[in-house]
Amino acid sequence: MNSTLAFLAAARQCEIHDLEHLARSCDLVQAVSELVHRLQGERGASNLFLASGGEVFVSQREACVALSAQAEAALRSWLAQVEGGQDAPIVAVPGGARLFTRIAVALHALDGLAELRAEVAARRCKAADATLRFNRMVAALLALVFEAADVAADPAVSRLLVALFNLMQGKEHAGQERAAGAAAFAAGAAAASTAAAGGQDLLHLIDAQEACLERFEAFCPTELLGTWAQAKAAMPMGELERMRRRLLAAAQGAMLDPAQAQAWFACCSQRLELIRDTEAALAQGLRAACLQRIAALQADPDDPQSLLRALAAQPEPVSPSGVLPTEDGVEALGPRLRRSIVDALHAQAQRLQAMNDELAAVRTALDERKLIERAKGELMRHQGLAEDEAYRLLRRTAMNQGRRLVDVAQAVLAMSDLLPPRS
Amino acid sequence: MNSTLAFLAAARQCEIHDLEHLARSCDLVQAVSELVHRLQGERGASNLFLASGGEVFVSQREACVALSAQAEAALRSWLAQVEGGQDAPIVAVPGGARLFTRIAVALHALDGLAELRAEVAARRCKAADATLRFNRMVAALLALVFEAADVAADPAVSRLLVALFNLMQGKEHAGQERAAGAAAFAAGAAAASTAAAGGQDLLHLIDAQEACLERFEAFCPTELLGTWAQAKAAMPMGELERMRRRLLAAAQGAMLDPAQAQAWFACCSQRLELIRDTEAALAQGLRAACLQRIAALQADPDDPQSLLRALAAQPEPVSPSGVLPTEDGVEALGPRLRRSIVDALHAQAQRLQAMNDELAAVRTALDERKLIERAKGELMRHQGLAEDEAYRLLRRTAMNQGRRLVDVAQAVLAMSDLLPPRS
């Protein structure tokens, strides 16, 4: 009975240990969400600056650069503290291999930021190219948040992370829409073919952000639904839809007024800031949710540690022979304590089972993205495409066939055994 | 670049750390598989002993008890070494909460062994009751192996554990068949209703073991398929099928010859020993598989540690201003080293992605059991049944409706929202 309880206590300790690590991952996710927001702002400003030939948004871009440099420094200093020097022993973190690899990939992407900024400032790169490079950095950071949601072992916190990931992903689609629209307005009338592709892109970005926001709402904690409803009510949707219509008309050959670029940017930015408010509230709640889960475990009357203490306070069990202590001391226990231990055992086993089921249900919400990632991987392997190209091929196929991205991904995976390997 | 590499190295270290823990879990699984085998032997011998009214299998039962006591002591001493005293800090183990809870449940079940043996020796319990109590202990031990397979983060080792779990589960069905048949033969002619139920049970046990062995074969490592084919060829299937036919005929009212009980037992035991040989080979290979995976990671030419060393050997990077070191030292790196780091980053990200996909595919093989466990939980909650009762209800429903257990489980889960909670 003593060993039973020792392992029950060990299990509880593992759970608390995992939650403490999860709290740290949540801090990281919060820093990442701040940096993503700032990079989105910098991307939009850089876009307007480049598309206007360096005429507008000069100081605004500089202000955005300062804000995102600040967010990047905050993230890097948080990470340096975790890293703790090259020779520091890395503590075992649940899902550590996956999370740390995503951090490495994100840091590597951010290493390109200084060069990109220099090129933008000197107007040595095109707006579309700068956008693509910012997109990649944001994608690497979002992948980190996705991984944190996927490796989280607590369903309550995992739900919050899934909600946050979807909100961030939806906001990123909205941010890309802002960048694409700003570039189109600022350029006046783009070439017809570019405008047509832009129109398709715009429709895709609108669809994708709506799908993400729906998933966010499905996982949003009740206490934030009010905040989110207020944020949505404050969004300038009438104006946004009017300007979206103009952009789509441009894809059919209509002209755009470059003077409207800033109005479009301001309108999209207002919406992004409102999404950001909910996002920040959600991100800030993550650590509290972890601490709350830890406190609940510690306040549990069935806590194995307190049962172990009660067991230790019992008189020393004596074997039937009267010489050696019995192996488990069951007989010597009071019936009430014995009952408590059995109850604690069953409660813990059932609780973990229920948590595991719930976790599986939450993670299903992440499967769509996993399918798309896997399909991208298949296309990279079989067709020798780069990651961006593979994604664009999937997206173009989906748009051309009027199917959802995830359905195209599934079709690619189903076919992948039949595809010849790249020679 | 330095931070990128540091996190890449940390990821690698986490992977190795997880594999080292997995190697320890595999040792545990090996000890569990030995104990399960011995308990199955003791259950069979106890059954014959009780069903014959204490006339046969007296010394054989004692020999079985000694063997299973030895296997239990080995498992407990292995666990005591992990446990390391009540105040020892429990190291973070991947999936620790779930694994340790299963260990606690299994230890609690084993605590009932001494009492059960005393009752059997004094013939104070019925054969069917003793069987049920042994079954529960074996089930608790099998659940531990299942959990070890489910929390393993390495697909290669996870495949081996899934193979082993299915082989053990198949062998357990075969062991239950041996016990049920032995009891029926030893009792001569059972009451018609009991015999009819026994016949249905027998059919279910035969089906269930075949399904498990098929899954085992699907996951069995290639190098063991030959051993397994030889084991199957050596099984006395002709004799077994002849006696199975007699048992089924008894369910229709035919008489059984009590003198055949020992022949049945010997025939089933021969088959179980042959299954056991493959099981032992598989269990022994687990640790080697973990060590092999660790060695492969350490021999990787893209090992981030050696890249970090190469980076440290570079001259101190100097910023363009010539005063401060650059943030990442990228510019100062030789192009070959820079290339290696980027390659290592992509290789690691893709490898983990591929491992994760493969792991998901392997774990699907465990989903069937999870569905059945969840359905059992629903029945326990809604109908207030004990665990055994819930399982028997599922099994009886499956037999009566001629459906697979997993399909009935799925139907229960689909209906569970409609079921009223137990008042």
mmCIF file with all atom_site columns, C-alpha atoms in Angstrom, chain A residues 1 3-4 6-8 10-11 13-15 17 76 79 83 86 90 92 96-98 100-105 107-108 111 308 327-328 342 345 348-350 352-353 356-357 374 380, chain B residues 1 3-4 6-8 10-11 13-15 17 76 79 83 86 90 92 96-98 100-105 107-108 111 308 327-328 342 345 348-350 352-353 356-357 374 380:
data_model
loop_
_atom_site.group_PDB
_atom_site.id
_atom_site.type_symbol
_atom_site.label_atom_id
_atom_site.label_alt_id
_atom_site.label_comp_id
_atom_site.label_asym_id
_atom_site.label_entity_id
_atom_site.label_seq_id
_atom_site.pdbx_PDB_ins_code
_atom_site.Cartn_x
_atom_site.Cartn_y
_atom_site.Cartn_z
_atom_site.occupancy
_atom_site.B_iso_or_equiv
_atom_site.pdbx_formal_charge
_atom_site.auth_seq_id
_atom_site.auth_comp_id
_atom_site.auth_asym_id
_atom_site.auth_atom_id
_atom_site.pdbx_PDB_model_num
ATOM 1  C CA . MET A 1 1   ? 0.000   0.000  0.000   1.00 0.00 ? 1   MET A CA 1
ATOM 2  C CA . SER A 1 3   ? 4.435   1.691  -2.731  1.00 0.00 ? 3   SER A CA 1
ATOM 3  C CA . THR A 1 4   ? 1.032   2.237  -4.312  1.00 0.00 ? 4   THR A CA 1
ATOM 4  C CA . ALA A 1 6   ? 4.417   6.475  -3.410  1.00 0.00 ? 6   ALA A CA 1
ATOM 5  C CA . PHE A 1 7   ? 3.729   6.011  -7.120  1.00 0.00 ? 7   PHE A CA 1
ATOM 6  C CA . LEU A 1 8   ? 0.450   7.865  -6.848  1.00 0.00 ? 8   LEU A CA 1
ATOM 7  C CA . ALA A 1 10  ? 5.022   10.496 -7.983  1.00 0.00 ? 10  ALA A CA 1
ATOM 8  C CA . ALA A 1 11  ? 2.313   10.710 -10.624 1.00 0.00 ? 11  ALA A CA 1
ATOM 9  C CA . GLN A 1 13  ? 4.378   15.360 -8.797  1.00 0.00 ? 13  GLN A CA 1
ATOM 10 C CA . CYS A 1 14  ? 4.879   14.710 -12.526 1.00 0.00 ? 14  CYS A CA 1
ATOM 11 C CA . GLU A 1 15  ? 1.584   16.408 -13.248 1.00 0.00 ? 15  GLU A CA 1
ATOM 12 C CA . HIS A 1 17  ? 6.040   19.506 -12.821 1.00 0.00 ? 17  HIS A CA 1
ATOM 13 C CA . ARG A 1 76  ? 15.421  36.911 -27.004 1.00 0.00 ? 76  ARG A CA 1
ATOM 14 C CA . LEU A 1 79  ? 14.961  32.764 -24.239 1.00 0.00 ? 79  LEU A CA 1
ATOM 15 C CA . GLU A 1 83  ? 18.938  28.676 -22.464 1.00 0.00 ? 83  GLU A CA 1
ATOM 16 C CA . GLN A 1 86  ? 25.825  26.508 -23.594 1.00 0.00 ? 86  GLN A CA 1
ATOM 17 C CA . ILE A 1 90  ? 18.679  21.319 -20.066 1.00 0.00 ? 90  ILE A CA 1
ATOM 18 C CA . ALA A 1 92  ? 13.501  17.665 -19.198 1.00 0.00 ? 92  ALA A CA 1
ATOM 19 C CA . GLY A 1 96  ? 10.956  19.593 -25.334 1.00 0.00 ? 96  GLY A CA 1
ATOM 20 C CA . ALA A 1 97  ? 12.511  18.254 -28.525 1.00 0.00 ? 97  ALA A CA 1
ATOM 21 C CA . ARG A 1 98  ? 9.674   19.592 -30.663 1.00 0.00 ? 98  ARG A CA 1
ATOM 22 C CA . PHE A 1 100 ? 13.064  23.676 -28.800 1.00 0.00 ? 100 PHE A CA 1
ATOM 23 C CA . THR A 1 101 ? 13.385  22.815 -32.487 1.00 0.00 ? 101 THR A CA 1
ATOM 24 C CA . ARG A 1 102 ? 10.579  25.283 -33.271 1.00 0.00 ? 102 ARG A CA 1
ATOM 25 C CA . ILE A 1 103 ? 12.373  27.898 -31.172 1.00 0.00 ? 103 ILE A CA 1
ATOM 26 C CA . ALA A 1 104 ? 15.585  27.256 -33.119 1.00 0.00 ? 104 ALA A CA 1
ATOM 27 C CA . VAL A 1 105 ? 13.721  27.575 -36.439 1.00 0.00 ? 105 VAL A CA 1
ATOM 28 C CA . LEU A 1 107 ? 15.311  32.309 -34.058 1.00 0.00 ? 107 LEU A CA 1
ATOM 29 C CA . HIS A 1 108 ? 16.957  31.429 -37.345 1.00 0.00 ? 108 HIS A CA 1
ATOM 30 C CA . ASP A 1 111 ? 18.201  36.372 -37.785 1.00 0.00 ? 111 ASP A CA 1
ATOM 31 C CA . LEU A 1 308 ? 1.423   9.374  2.739   1.00 0.00 ? 308 LEU A CA 1
ATOM 32 C CA . GLU A 1 327 ? 5.293   -5.907 2.818   1.00 0.00 ? 327 GLU A CA 1
ATOM 33 C CA . ASP A 1 328 ? 2.525   -3.413 2.430   1.00 0.00 ? 328 ASP A CA 1
ATOM 34 C CA . VAL A 1 342 ? -8.338  3.244  -2.736  1.00 0.00 ? 342 VAL A CA 1
ATOM 35 C CA . LEU A 1 345 ? -6.256  5.665  -6.652  1.00 0.00 ? 345 LEU A CA 1
ATOM 36 C CA . GLN A 1 348 ? -6.654  9.719  -10.083 1.00 0.00 ? 348 GLN A CA 1
ATOM 37 C CA . ALA A 1 349 ? -6.877  6.939  -12.691 1.00 0.00 ? 349 ALA A CA 1
ATOM 38 C CA . GLN A 1 350 ? -10.296 8.156  -13.848 1.00 0.00 ? 350 GLN A CA 1
ATOM 39 C CA . LEU A 1 352 ? -6.218  11.128 -16.004 1.00 0.00 ? 352 LEU A CA 1
ATOM 40 C CA . GLN A 1 353 ? -8.332  9.004  -18.331 1.00 0.00 ? 353 GLN A CA 1
ATOM 41 C CA . ASN A 1 356 ? -6.637  12.270 -21.854 1.00 0.00 ? 356 ASN A CA 1
ATOM 42 C CA . ASP A 1 357 ? -9.931  11.884 -23.699 1.00 0.00 ? 357 ASP A CA 1
ATOM 43 C CA . ARG A 1 374 ? 2.186   16.812 -44.013 1.00 0.00 ? 374 ARG A CA 1
ATOM 44 C CA . MET A 1 380 ? 8.563   18.967 -51.053 1.00 0.00 ? 380 MET A CA 1
ATOM 45 C CA . MET B 1 1   ? 23.048  31.765 -34.984 1.00 0.00 ? 1   MET B CA 1
ATOM 46 C CA . SER B 1 3   ? 21.114  30.790 -29.943 1.00 0.00 ? 3   SER B CA 1
ATOM 47 C CA . THR B 1 4   ? 19.607  28.870 -32.846 1.00 0.00 ? 4   THR B CA 1
ATOM 48 C CA . ALA B 1 6   ? 21.882  26.213 -28.603 1.00 0.00 ? 6   ALA B CA 1
ATOM 49 C CA . PHE B 1 7   ? 18.156  25.449 -28.904 1.00 0.00 ? 7   PHE B CA 1
ATOM 50 C CA . LEU B 1 8   ? 18.810  22.870 -31.573 1.00 0.00 ? 8   LEU B CA 1
ATOM 51 C CA . ALA B 1 10  ? 18.711  21.470 -26.346 1.00 0.00 ? 10  ALA B CA 1
ATOM 52 C CA . ALA B 1 11  ? 16.119  19.769 -28.549 1.00 0.00 ? 11  ALA B CA 1
ATOM 53 C CA . GLN B 1 13  ? 19.332  16.620 -25.562 1.00 0.00 ? 13  GLN B CA 1
ATOM 54 C CA . CYS B 1 14  ? 15.599  16.365 -24.769 1.00 0.00 ? 14  CYS B CA 1
ATOM 55 C CA . GLU B 1 15  ? 15.254  13.647 -27.370 1.00 0.00 ? 15  GLU B CA 1
ATOM 56 C CA . HIS B 1 17  ? 16.767  12.222 -22.339 1.00 0.00 ? 17  HIS B CA 1
ATOM 57 C CA . ARG B 1 76  ? 8.795   -4.794 -6.926  1.00 0.00 ? 76  ARG B CA 1
ATOM 58 C CA . LEU B 1 79  ? 10.160  -0.377 -8.818  1.00 0.00 ? 79  LEU B CA 1
ATOM 59 C CA . GLU B 1 83  ? 10.842  5.032  -6.344  1.00 0.00 ? 83  GLU B CA 1
ATOM 60 C CA . GLN B 1 86  ? 9.439   8.794  -0.242  1.00 0.00 ? 86  GLN B CA 1
ATOM 61 C CA . ILE B 1 90  ? 10.956  12.362 -8.880  1.00 0.00 ? 90  ILE B CA 1
ATOM 62 C CA . ALA B 1 92  ? 10.490  14.422 -14.909 1.00 0.00 ? 92  ALA B CA 1
ATOM 63 C CA . GLY B 1 96  ? 5.073   10.235 -16.007 1.00 0.00 ? 96  GLY B CA 1
ATOM 64 C CA . ALA B 1 97  ? 1.695   11.060 -14.485 1.00 0.00 ? 97  ALA B CA 1
ATOM 65 C CA . ARG B 1 98  ? -0.074  8.424  -16.571 1.00 0.00 ? 98  ARG B CA 1
ATOM 66 C CA . PHE B 1 100 ? 3.056   6.178  -12.481 1.00 0.00 ? 100 PHE B CA 1
ATOM 67 C CA . THR B 1 101 ? -0.705  6.061  -11.924 1.00 0.00 ? 101 THR B CA 1
ATOM 68 C CA . ARG B 1 102 ? -0.859  2.771  -13.843 1.00 0.00 ? 102 ARG B CA 1
ATOM 69 C CA . ILE B 1 103 ? 2.000   1.464  -11.713 1.00 0.00 ? 103 ILE B CA 1
ATOM 70 C CA . ALA B 1 104 ? 0.093   2.454  -8.562  1.00 0.00 ? 104 ALA B CA 1
ATOM 71 C CA . VAL B 1 105 ? -3.063  0.717  -9.824  1.00 0.00 ? 105 VAL B CA 1
ATOM 72 C CA . LEU B 1 107 ? 0.674   -2.520 -7.348  1.00 0.00 ? 107 LEU B CA 1
ATOM 73 C CA . HIS B 1 108 ? -2.646  -2.113 -5.607  1.00 0.00 ? 108 HIS B CA 1
ATOM 74 C CA . ASP B 1 111 ? -1.533  -6.396 -3.031  1.00 0.00 ? 111 ASP B CA 1
ATOM 75 C CA . LEU B 1 308 ? 28.464  24.325 -31.458 1.00 0.00 ? 308 LEU B CA 1
ATOM 76 C CA . GLU B 1 327 ? 24.281  39.789 -32.258 1.00 0.00 ? 327 GLU B CA 1
ATOM 77 C CA . ASP B 1 328 ? 24.559  36.463 -33.978 1.00 0.00 ? 328 ASP B CA 1
ATOM 78 C CA . VAL B 1 342 ? 21.004  25.613 -41.730 1.00 0.00 ? 342 VAL B CA 1
ATOM 79 C CA . LEU B 1 345 ? 18.053  22.961 -38.579 1.00 0.00 ? 345 LEU B CA 1
ATOM 80 C CA . GLN B 1 348 ? 15.946  18.218 -37.415 1.00 0.00 ? 348 GLN B CA 1
ATOM 81 C CA . ALA B 1 349 ? 12.630  20.006 -38.069 1.00 0.00 ? 349 ALA B CA 1
ATOM 82 C CA . GLN B 1 350 ? 11.744  17.569 -40.850 1.00 0.00 ? 350 GLN B CA 1
ATOM 83 C CA . LEU B 1 352 ? 10.732  15.463 -35.879 1.00 0.00 ? 352 LEU B CA 1
ATOM 84 C CA . GLN B 1 353 ? 7.787   16.178 -38.166 1.00 0.00 ? 353 GLN B CA 1
ATOM 85 C CA . ASN B 1 356 ? 5.444   12.738 -35.218 1.00 0.00 ? 356 ASN B CA 1
ATOM 86 C CA . ASP B 1 357 ? 3.414   11.624 -38.231 1.00 0.00 ? 357 ASP B CA 1
ATOM 87 C CA . ARG B 1 374 ? -14.006 5.062  -22.687 1.00 0.00 ? 374 ARG B CA 1
ATOM 88 C CA . MET B 1 380 ? -19.798 2.918  -15.126 1.00 0.00 ? 380 MET B CA 1
#
